[in-house]
Short mmCIF file of C-alpha atoms and ligand atoms in Angstrom, two decimals:
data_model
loop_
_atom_site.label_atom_id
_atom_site.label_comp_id
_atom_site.label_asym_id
_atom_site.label_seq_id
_atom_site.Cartn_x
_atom_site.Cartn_y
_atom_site.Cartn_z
CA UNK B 27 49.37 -27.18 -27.95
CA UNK B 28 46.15 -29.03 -27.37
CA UNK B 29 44.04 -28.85 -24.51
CA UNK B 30 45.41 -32.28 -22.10
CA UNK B 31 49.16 -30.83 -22.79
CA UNK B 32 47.95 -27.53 -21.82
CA UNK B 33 46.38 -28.46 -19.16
CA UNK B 34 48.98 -30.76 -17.63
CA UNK B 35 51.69 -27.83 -17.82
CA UNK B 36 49.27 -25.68 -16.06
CA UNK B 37 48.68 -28.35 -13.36
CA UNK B 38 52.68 -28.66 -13.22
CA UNK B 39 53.73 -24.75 -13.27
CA UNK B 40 51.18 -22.15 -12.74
CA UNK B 41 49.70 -20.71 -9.88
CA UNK B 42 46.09 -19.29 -10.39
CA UNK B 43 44.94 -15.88 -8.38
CA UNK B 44 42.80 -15.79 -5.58
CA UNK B 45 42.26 -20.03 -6.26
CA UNK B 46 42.98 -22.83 -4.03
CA UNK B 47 44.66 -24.52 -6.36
CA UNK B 48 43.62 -28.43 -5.28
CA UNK B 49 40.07 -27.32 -6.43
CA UNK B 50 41.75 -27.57 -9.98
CA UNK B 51 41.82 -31.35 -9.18
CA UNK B 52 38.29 -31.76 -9.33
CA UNK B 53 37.81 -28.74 -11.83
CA UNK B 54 40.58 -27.96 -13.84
CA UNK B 55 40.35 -24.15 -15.44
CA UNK B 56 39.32 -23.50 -18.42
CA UNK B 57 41.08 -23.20 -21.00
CA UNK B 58 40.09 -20.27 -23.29
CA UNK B 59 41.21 -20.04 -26.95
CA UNK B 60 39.74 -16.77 -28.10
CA UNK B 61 36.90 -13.90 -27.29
CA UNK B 62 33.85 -13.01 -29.47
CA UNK B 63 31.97 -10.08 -28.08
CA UNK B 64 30.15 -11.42 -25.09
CA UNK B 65 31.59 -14.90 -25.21
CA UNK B 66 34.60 -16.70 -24.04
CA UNK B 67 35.35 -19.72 -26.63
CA UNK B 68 37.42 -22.38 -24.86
CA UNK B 69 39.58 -24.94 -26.84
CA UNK B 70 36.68 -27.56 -27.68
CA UNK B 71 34.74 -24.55 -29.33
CA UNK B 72 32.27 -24.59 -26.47
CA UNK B 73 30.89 -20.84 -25.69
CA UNK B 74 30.66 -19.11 -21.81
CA UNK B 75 28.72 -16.06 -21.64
CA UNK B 76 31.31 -13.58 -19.73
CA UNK B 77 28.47 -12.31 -17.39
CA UNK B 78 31.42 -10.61 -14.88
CA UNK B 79 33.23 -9.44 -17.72
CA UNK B 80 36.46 -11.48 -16.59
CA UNK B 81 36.52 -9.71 -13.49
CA UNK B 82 35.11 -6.37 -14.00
CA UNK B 83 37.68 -5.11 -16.69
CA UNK B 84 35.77 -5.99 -19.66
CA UNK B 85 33.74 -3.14 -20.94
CA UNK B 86 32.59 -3.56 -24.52
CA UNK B 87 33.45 -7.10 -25.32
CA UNK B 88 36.20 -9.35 -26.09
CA UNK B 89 38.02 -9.24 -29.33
CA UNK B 90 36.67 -5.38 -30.32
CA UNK B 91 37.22 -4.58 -33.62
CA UNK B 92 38.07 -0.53 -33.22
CA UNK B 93 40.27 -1.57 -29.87
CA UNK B 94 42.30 -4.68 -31.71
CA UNK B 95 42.95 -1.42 -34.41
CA UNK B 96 44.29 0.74 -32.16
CA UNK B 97 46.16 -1.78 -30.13
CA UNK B 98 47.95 -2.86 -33.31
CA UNK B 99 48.35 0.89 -34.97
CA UNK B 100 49.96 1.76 -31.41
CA UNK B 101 52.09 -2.04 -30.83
CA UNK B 102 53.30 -0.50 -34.93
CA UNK B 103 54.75 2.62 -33.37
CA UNK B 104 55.87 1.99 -29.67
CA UNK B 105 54.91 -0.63 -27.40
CA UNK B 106 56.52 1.05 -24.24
CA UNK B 107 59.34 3.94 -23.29
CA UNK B 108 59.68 5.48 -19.98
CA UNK B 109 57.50 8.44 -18.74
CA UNK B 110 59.87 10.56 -16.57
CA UNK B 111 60.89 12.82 -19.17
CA UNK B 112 59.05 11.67 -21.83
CA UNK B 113 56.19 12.00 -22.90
CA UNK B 114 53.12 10.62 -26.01
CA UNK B 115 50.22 11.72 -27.33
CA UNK B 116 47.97 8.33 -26.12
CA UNK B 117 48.82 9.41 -22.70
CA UNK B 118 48.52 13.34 -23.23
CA UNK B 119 45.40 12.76 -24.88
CA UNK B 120 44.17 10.76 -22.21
CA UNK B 121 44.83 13.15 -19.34
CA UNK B 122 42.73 15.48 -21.33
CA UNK B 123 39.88 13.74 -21.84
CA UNK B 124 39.61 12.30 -18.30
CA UNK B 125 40.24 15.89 -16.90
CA UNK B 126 37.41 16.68 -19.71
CA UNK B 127 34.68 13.88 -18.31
CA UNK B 128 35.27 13.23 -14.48
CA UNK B 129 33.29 14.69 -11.77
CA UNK B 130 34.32 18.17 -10.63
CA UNK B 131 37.64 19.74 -10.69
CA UNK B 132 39.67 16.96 -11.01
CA UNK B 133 41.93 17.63 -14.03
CA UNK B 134 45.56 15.78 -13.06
CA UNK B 135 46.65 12.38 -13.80
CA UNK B 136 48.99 9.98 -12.19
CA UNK B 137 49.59 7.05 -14.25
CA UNK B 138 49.78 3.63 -12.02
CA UNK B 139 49.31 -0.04 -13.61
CA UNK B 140 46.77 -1.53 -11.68
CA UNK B 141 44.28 -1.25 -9.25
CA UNK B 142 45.91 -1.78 -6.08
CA UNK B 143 49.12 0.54 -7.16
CA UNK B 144 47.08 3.13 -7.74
CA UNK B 145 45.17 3.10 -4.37
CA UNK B 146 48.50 2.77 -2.81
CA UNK B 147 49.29 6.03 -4.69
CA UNK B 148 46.21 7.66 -3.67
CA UNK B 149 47.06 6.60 0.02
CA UNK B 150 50.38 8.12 -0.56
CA UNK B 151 49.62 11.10 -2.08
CA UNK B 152 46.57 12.16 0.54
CA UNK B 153 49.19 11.46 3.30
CA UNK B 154 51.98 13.16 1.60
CA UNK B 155 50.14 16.03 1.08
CA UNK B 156 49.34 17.07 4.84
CA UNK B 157 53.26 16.54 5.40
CA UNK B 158 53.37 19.39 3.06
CA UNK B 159 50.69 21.43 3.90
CA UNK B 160 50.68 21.97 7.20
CA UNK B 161 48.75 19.27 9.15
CA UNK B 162 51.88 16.59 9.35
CA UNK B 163 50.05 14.27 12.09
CA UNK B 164 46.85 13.51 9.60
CA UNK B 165 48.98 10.46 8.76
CA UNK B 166 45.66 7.60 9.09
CA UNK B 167 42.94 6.36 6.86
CA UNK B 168 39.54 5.95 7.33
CA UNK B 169 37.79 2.77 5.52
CA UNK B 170 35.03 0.90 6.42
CA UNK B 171 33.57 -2.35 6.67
CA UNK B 172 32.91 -4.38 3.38
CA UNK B 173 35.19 -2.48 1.60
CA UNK B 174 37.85 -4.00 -1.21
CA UNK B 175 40.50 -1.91 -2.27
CA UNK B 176 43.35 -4.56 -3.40
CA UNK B 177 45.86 -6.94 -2.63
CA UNK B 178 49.25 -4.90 -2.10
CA UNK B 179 49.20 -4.23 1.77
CA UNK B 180 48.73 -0.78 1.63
CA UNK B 181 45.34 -1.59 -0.06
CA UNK B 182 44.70 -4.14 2.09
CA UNK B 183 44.94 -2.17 5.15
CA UNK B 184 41.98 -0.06 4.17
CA UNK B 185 40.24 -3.54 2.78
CA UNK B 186 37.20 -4.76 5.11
CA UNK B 187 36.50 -8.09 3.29
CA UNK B 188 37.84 -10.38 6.48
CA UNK B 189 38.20 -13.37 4.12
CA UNK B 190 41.76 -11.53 2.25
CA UNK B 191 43.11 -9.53 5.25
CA UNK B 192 42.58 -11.56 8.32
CA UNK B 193 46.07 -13.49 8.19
CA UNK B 194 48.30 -10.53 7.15
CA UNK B 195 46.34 -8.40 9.87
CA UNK B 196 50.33 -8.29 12.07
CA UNK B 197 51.84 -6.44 8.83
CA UNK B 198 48.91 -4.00 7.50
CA UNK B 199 49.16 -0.07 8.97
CA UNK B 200 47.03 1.02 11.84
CA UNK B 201 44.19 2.79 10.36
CA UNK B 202 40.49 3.83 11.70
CA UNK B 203 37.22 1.45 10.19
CA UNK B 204 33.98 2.34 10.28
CA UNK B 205 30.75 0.06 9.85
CA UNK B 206 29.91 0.86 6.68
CA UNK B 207 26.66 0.62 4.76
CA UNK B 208 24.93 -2.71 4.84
CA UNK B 209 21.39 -2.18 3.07
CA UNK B 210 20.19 -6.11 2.72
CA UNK B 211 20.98 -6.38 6.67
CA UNK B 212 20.61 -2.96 7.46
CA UNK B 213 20.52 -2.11 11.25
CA UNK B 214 18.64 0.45 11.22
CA UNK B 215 15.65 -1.30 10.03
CA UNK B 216 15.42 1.33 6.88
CA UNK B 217 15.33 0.49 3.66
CA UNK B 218 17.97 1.46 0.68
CA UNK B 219 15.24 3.28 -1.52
CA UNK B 220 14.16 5.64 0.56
CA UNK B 221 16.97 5.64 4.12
CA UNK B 222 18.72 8.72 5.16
CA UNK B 223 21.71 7.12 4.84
CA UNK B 224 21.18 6.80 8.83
CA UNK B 225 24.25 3.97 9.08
CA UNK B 226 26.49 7.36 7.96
CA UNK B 227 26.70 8.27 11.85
CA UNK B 228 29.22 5.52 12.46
CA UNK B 229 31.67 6.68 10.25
CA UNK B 230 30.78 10.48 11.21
CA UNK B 231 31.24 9.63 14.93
CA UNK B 232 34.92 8.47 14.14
CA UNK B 233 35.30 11.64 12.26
CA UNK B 234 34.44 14.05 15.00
CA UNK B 235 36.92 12.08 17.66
CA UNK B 236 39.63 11.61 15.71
CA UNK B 237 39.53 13.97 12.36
CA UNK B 238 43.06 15.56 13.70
CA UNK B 239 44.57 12.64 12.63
CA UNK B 240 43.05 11.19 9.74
CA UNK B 241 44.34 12.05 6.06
CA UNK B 242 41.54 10.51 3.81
CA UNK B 243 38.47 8.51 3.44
CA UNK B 244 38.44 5.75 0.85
CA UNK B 245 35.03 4.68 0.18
CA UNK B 246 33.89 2.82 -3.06
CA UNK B 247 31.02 4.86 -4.15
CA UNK B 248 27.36 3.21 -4.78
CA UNK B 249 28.27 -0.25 -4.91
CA UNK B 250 30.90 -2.30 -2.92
CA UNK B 251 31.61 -4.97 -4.97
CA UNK B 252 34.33 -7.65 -3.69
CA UNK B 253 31.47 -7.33 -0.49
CA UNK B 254 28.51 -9.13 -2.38
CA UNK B 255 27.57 -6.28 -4.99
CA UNK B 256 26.63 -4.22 -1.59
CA UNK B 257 24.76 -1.22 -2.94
CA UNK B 258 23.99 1.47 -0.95
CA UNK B 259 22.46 5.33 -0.89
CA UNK B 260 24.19 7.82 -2.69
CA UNK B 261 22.93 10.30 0.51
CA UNK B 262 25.84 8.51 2.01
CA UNK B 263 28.16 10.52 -0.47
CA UNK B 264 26.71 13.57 -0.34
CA UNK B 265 26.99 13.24 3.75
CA UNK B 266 30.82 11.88 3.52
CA UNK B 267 31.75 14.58 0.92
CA UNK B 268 29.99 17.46 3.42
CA UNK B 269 32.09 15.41 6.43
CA UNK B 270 35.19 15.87 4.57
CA UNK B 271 34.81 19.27 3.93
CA UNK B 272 34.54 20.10 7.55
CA UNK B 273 37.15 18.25 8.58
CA UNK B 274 39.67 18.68 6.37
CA UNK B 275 39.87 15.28 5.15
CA UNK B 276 40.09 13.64 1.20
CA UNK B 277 38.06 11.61 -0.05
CA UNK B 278 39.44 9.33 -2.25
CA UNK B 279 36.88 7.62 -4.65
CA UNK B 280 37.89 3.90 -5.53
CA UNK B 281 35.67 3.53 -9.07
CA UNK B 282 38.29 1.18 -10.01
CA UNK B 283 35.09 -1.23 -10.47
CA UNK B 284 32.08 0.73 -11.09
CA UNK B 285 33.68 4.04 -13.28
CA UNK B 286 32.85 3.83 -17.25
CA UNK B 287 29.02 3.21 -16.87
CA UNK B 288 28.85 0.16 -14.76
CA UNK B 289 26.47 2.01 -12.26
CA UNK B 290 24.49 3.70 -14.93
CA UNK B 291 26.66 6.46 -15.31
CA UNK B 292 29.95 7.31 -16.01
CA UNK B 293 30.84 7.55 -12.95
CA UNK B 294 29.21 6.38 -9.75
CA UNK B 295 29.98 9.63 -7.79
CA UNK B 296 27.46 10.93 -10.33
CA UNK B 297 24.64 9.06 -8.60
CA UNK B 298 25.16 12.06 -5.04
CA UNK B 299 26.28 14.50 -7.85
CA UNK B 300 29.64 14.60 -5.38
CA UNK B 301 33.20 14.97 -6.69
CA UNK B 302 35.88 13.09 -4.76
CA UNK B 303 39.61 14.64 -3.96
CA UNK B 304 41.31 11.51 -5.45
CA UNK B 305 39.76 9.03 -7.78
CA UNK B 306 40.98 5.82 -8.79
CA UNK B 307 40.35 4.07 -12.08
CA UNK B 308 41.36 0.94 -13.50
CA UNK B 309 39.75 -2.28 -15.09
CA UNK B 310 37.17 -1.04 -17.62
CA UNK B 311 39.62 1.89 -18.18
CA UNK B 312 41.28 0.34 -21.57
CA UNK B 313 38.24 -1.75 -22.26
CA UNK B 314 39.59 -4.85 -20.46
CA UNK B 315 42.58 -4.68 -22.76
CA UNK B 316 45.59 -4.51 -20.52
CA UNK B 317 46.83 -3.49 -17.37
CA UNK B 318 46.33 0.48 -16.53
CA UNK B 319 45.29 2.45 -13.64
CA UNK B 320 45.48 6.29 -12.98
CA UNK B 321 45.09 8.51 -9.89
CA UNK B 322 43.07 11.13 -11.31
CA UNK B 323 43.01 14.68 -8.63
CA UNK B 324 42.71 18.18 -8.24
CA UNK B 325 45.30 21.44 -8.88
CA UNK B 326 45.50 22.28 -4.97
CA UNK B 327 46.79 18.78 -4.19
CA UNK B 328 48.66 18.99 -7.24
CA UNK B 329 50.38 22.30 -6.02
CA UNK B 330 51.21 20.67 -2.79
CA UNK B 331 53.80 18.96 -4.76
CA UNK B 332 55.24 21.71 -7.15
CA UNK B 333 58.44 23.76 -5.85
CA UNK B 334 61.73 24.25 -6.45
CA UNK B 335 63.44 20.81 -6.53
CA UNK B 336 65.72 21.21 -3.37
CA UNK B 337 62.36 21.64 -1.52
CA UNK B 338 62.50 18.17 -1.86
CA UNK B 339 58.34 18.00 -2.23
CA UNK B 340 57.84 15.90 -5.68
CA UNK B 341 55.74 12.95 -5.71
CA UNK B 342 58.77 10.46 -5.87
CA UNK B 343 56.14 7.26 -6.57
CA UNK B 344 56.89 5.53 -10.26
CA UNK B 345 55.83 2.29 -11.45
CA UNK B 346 58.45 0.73 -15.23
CA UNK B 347 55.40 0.57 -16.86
CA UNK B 348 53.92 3.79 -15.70
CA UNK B 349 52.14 5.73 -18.70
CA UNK B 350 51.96 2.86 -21.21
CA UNK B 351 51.21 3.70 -24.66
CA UNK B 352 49.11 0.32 -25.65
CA UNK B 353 47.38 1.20 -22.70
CA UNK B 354 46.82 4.69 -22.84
CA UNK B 355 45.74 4.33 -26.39
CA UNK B 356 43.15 1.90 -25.39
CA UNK B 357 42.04 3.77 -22.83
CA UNK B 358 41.96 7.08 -25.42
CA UNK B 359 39.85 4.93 -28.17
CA UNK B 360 37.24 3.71 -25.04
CA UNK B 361 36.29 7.16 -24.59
CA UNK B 362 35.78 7.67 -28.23
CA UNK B 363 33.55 4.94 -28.12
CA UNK B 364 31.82 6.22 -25.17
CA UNK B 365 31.02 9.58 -26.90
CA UNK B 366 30.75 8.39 -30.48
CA UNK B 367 28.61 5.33 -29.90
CA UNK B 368 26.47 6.60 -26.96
CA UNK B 369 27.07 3.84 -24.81
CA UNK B 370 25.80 5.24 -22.05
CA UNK B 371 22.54 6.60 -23.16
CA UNK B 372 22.18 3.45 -24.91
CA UNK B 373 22.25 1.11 -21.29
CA UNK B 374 18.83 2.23 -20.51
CA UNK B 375 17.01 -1.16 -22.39
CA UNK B 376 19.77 -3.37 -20.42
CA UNK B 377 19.34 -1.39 -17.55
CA UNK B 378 15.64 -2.61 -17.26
CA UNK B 379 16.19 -5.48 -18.42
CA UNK B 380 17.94 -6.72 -15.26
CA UNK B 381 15.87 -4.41 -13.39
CA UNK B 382 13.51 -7.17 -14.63
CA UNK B 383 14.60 -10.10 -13.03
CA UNK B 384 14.33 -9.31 -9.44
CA UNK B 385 10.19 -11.18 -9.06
CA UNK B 386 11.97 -14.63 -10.84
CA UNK B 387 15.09 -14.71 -8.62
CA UNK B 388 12.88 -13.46 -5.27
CA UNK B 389 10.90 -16.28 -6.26
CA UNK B 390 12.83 -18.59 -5.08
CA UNK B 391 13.39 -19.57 -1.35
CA UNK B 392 16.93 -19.74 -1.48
CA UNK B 393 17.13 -15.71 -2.60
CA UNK B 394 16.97 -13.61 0.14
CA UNK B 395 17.53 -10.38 -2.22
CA UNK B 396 18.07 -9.16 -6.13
CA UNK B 397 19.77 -5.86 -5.58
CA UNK B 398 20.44 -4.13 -9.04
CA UNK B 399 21.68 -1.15 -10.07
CA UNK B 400 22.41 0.35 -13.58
CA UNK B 401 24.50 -2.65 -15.14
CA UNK B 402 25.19 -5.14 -12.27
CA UNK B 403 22.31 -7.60 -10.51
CA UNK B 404 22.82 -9.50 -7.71
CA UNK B 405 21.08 -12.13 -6.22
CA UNK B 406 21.86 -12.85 -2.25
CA UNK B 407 21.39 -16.62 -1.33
CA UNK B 408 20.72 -17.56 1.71
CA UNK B 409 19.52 -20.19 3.97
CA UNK B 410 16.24 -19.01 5.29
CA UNK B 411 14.07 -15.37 3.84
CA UNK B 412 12.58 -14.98 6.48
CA UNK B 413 15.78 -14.21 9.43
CA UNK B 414 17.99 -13.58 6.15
CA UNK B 415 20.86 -16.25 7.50
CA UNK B 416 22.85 -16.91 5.69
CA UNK B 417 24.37 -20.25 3.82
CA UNK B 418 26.99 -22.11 6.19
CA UNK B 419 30.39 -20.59 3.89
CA UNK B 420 31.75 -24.33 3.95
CA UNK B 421 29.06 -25.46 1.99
CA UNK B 422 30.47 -23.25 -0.85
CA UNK B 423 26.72 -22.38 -2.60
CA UNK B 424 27.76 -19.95 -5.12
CA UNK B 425 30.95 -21.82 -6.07
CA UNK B 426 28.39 -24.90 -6.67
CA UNK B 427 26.00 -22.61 -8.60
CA UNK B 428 28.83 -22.02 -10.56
CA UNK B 429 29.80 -24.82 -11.46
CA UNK B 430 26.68 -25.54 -12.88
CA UNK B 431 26.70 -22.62 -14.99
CA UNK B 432 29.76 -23.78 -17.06
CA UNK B 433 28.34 -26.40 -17.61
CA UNK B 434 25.70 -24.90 -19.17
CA UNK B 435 27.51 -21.76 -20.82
CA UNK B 436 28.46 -19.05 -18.56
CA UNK B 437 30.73 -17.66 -16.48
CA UNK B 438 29.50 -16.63 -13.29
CA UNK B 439 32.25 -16.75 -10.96
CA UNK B 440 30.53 -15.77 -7.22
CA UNK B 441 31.56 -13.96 -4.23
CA UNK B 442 30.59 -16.46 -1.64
CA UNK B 443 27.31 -16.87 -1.55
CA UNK B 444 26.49 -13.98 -4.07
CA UNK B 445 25.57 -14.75 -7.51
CA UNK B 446 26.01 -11.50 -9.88
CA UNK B 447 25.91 -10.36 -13.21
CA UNK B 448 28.31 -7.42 -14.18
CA UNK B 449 28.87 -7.84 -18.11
CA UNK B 450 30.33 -6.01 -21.11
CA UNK B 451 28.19 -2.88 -21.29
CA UNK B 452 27.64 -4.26 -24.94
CA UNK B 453 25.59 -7.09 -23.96
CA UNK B 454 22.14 -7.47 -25.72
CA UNK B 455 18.94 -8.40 -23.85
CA UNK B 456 18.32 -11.36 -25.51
CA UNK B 457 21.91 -12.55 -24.26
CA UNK B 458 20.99 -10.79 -21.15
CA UNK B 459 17.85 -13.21 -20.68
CA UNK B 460 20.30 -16.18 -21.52
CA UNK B 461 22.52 -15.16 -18.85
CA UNK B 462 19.47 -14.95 -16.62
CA UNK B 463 18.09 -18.42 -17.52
CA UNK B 464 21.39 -19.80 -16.92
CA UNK B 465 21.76 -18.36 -13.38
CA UNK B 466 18.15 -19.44 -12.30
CA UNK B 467 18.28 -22.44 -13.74
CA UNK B 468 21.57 -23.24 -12.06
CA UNK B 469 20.96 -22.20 -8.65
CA UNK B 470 17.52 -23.88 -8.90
CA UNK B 471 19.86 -26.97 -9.45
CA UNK B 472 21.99 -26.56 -6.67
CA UNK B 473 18.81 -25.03 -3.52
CA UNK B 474 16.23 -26.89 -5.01
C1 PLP M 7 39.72 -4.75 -8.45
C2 PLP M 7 39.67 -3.63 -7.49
C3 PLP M 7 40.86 -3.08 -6.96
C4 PLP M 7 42.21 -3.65 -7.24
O1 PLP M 7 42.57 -3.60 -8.58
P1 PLP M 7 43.65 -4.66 -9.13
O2 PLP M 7 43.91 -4.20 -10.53
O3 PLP M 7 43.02 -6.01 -9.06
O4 PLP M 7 44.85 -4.55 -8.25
C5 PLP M 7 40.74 -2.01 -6.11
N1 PLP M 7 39.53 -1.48 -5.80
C6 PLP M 7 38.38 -1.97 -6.29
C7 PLP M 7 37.08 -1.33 -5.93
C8 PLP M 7 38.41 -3.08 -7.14
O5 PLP M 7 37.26 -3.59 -7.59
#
């Protein structure tokens, strides 16, 4: 099909996510014929830099030779069977090896098939488990400000990013929300390098009144993403994990986004050296390959569940495609990579590299911050340094900025007025600097 039939059908029959579609009139999408490592090739042969690896799932590049081998060796065997009952080594040998790398005692896993179903099962399961354990009326959540956890509505209720939730605020649970950490406008007046993590007392002061009733906290750790690339103290961990403890209360880790060395390290719990109750991966978990997501907890919420069947206690949740083996052989041959290749050692030249940047981008007028940690940058526009006000949301900044960088080669689709780069781990520095230029250049373009 070439590209003006393709992209009449799409103008005809598809409707884009999280896209208001009559933007398409004045810039249709893309349309993208293949993947070479860093790049997105669209149908004229023209190359985009994928510098948010197509929405935070890609983790070592597009079109990967090892992963399109194992895809293929796995599509040769079975694509999919059901996973009550039955059981394959992909998704045995992923359990394993998650149980083998993740943060503390965590060592059972829950397969889901995307982000938000497997914070819904996390929600679930936390709440679930009280029911069975003696505490039936911790039956709320605790989320704070900023945060993104996903569309479904269970994820939405513990979302804090106003600009998805507002409307479907009549049909979302009742739930407790903090203020959560804000370092770029921090009220405290501290700064992120060197705070106490003093903006923890908010969500600590709902703990104390209401702890009877609350079942988890669901926090993304280091970095809150969907909010701007908000990156905060990991002293808030260490202080939420000590909270939880006392109170008898999960926490569930969301690293949907920033697990599998987006933050540095494997995982972003790492940073506080804290284990959650509950983690939650997706995205980078099969490389960017296909849909997957998994629950990942301990044996004592584990034996919450496990009795005789008549108790009636068993985690009932199940998703068709729970457990599938494309997936969860992906997902087995990333963590080969990981160990095999070093990929995380290996960040550390990356790692400064956009550690570099901040001076250039603080340069300019229009940047009220570069905030960076491990593999994501992000710069902060805004409409004046010095009171750090921000750009009137109408004007649409970022999505202008973005524009212009498609024009000149990469893909650096914003949140609001938040330019970032979060690419395939895999990315040199001298693609790195391109991806750089290109964002300067563009947003130079757009603020002057
Ligand atoms: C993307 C994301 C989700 C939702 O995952 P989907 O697969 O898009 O449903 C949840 N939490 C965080 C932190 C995310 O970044």
């Amino acid at each position: 099909m070439n590209a003006e039939r393709l992209l009449e059908l799409d103008a005809l029959h598809v409707w884009h996510p999280c896209t208001q579609m009559k933007d398409h009139e004045e810039l249709p999408p893309v349309p993208i014929e293949r993947g070479e490592g860093v790049y997105l090739v669209d149908c004229s042969g023209k190359r985009y830099i994928d510098g948010i690896s197509s929405w935070w799932v890609n983790l070592l590049g597009h079109n990967h030779p090892r992963l399109n081998r194992v895809l293929a060796r796995q599509a040769g065997r079975i694509a999919h069977h059901i996973f009550a009952n039955f059981t394959h080594e992909p998704a045995v040998r992923l359990s394993a090896g998650l149980a083998a790398v993740t943060p503390g005692r965590l060592s059972r896993v829950f397969f889901t098939d995307n982000g938000s179903s497997a914070v819904e099962a996390a929600l679930k399961m936390s709440f679930q488990y009280w029911q069975q354990s003696g505490l039936p009326e911790k039956t709320r959540f605790l989320s704070v400000t900023g945060a993104y956890h996903g569309e479904t509505l269970g994820a939405l209720s513990v979302g804090g990013c106003d600009l998805y939730r507002r409307i479907y605020q009549p049909i979302l649970l009742k739930g407790y929300q903090a203020s959560g950490p804000d370092c770029y406008r921090c009220d405290e007046g501290m700064r992120r390098a060197d705070c106490n993590a003093e903006c923890f007392r908010h969500l600590e002061s709902i703990v104390e009144k209401h702890h009877c009733a609350i079942a988890a906290v669901i926090l993304e750790p280091m970095v809150q993403c969907a909010a701007g690339m908000r990156i905060y103290s990991p002293v808030y961990l260490r202080k939420l994990r000590s909270l939880c403890d006392r109170y008898q209360i999960h926490y569930i880790a969301d690293e949907i986004a920033v697990a599998f060395g987006r933050t540095g390290k494997m995982f972003a719990n790492e940073h506080a050296g804290v284990a959650p109750d509950i983690l939650c991966l997706s995205k980078g978990i099969t490389g960017g390959y296909m849909p997957l997501a998994v629950v990942v907890t301990g044996e004592e919420i584990y034996r919450a569940f496990y009795d005789d069947y008549v108790t009636l206690k068993a985690f009932l949740h199940s998703h068709s495609y729970s457990g599938n083996p494309l997936a969860a052989a992906l997902a087995v041959e990333v963590l080969e990579i990981f160990r095999e290749e070093e990929i995380i050692p290996r960040l550390g030249p990356r790692i400064s590299r956009l550690a570099s940047y901040r001076e250039r981008f603080e340069s300019l007028p229009c940047v009220g911050e570069y905030r960076h940690l491990g593999m994501i940058g992000a710069i902060e526009l805004v409409a004046r340094r010095e009171t750090k006000e921000g750009l009137a949301w109408e004007e649409r900044a970022g999505y202008r900025v973005f524009r212009r960088a498609l024009e000149r080669g990469a893909l650096l689709r914003p949140l609001g007025n938040v330019i970032y780069f979060l690419p395939p781990l895999t990315i040199s520095t001298a693609q790195l600097d391109d991806l750089a230029d290109i964002a300067f250049e563009s947003i130079r373009d757009v603020l002057g």
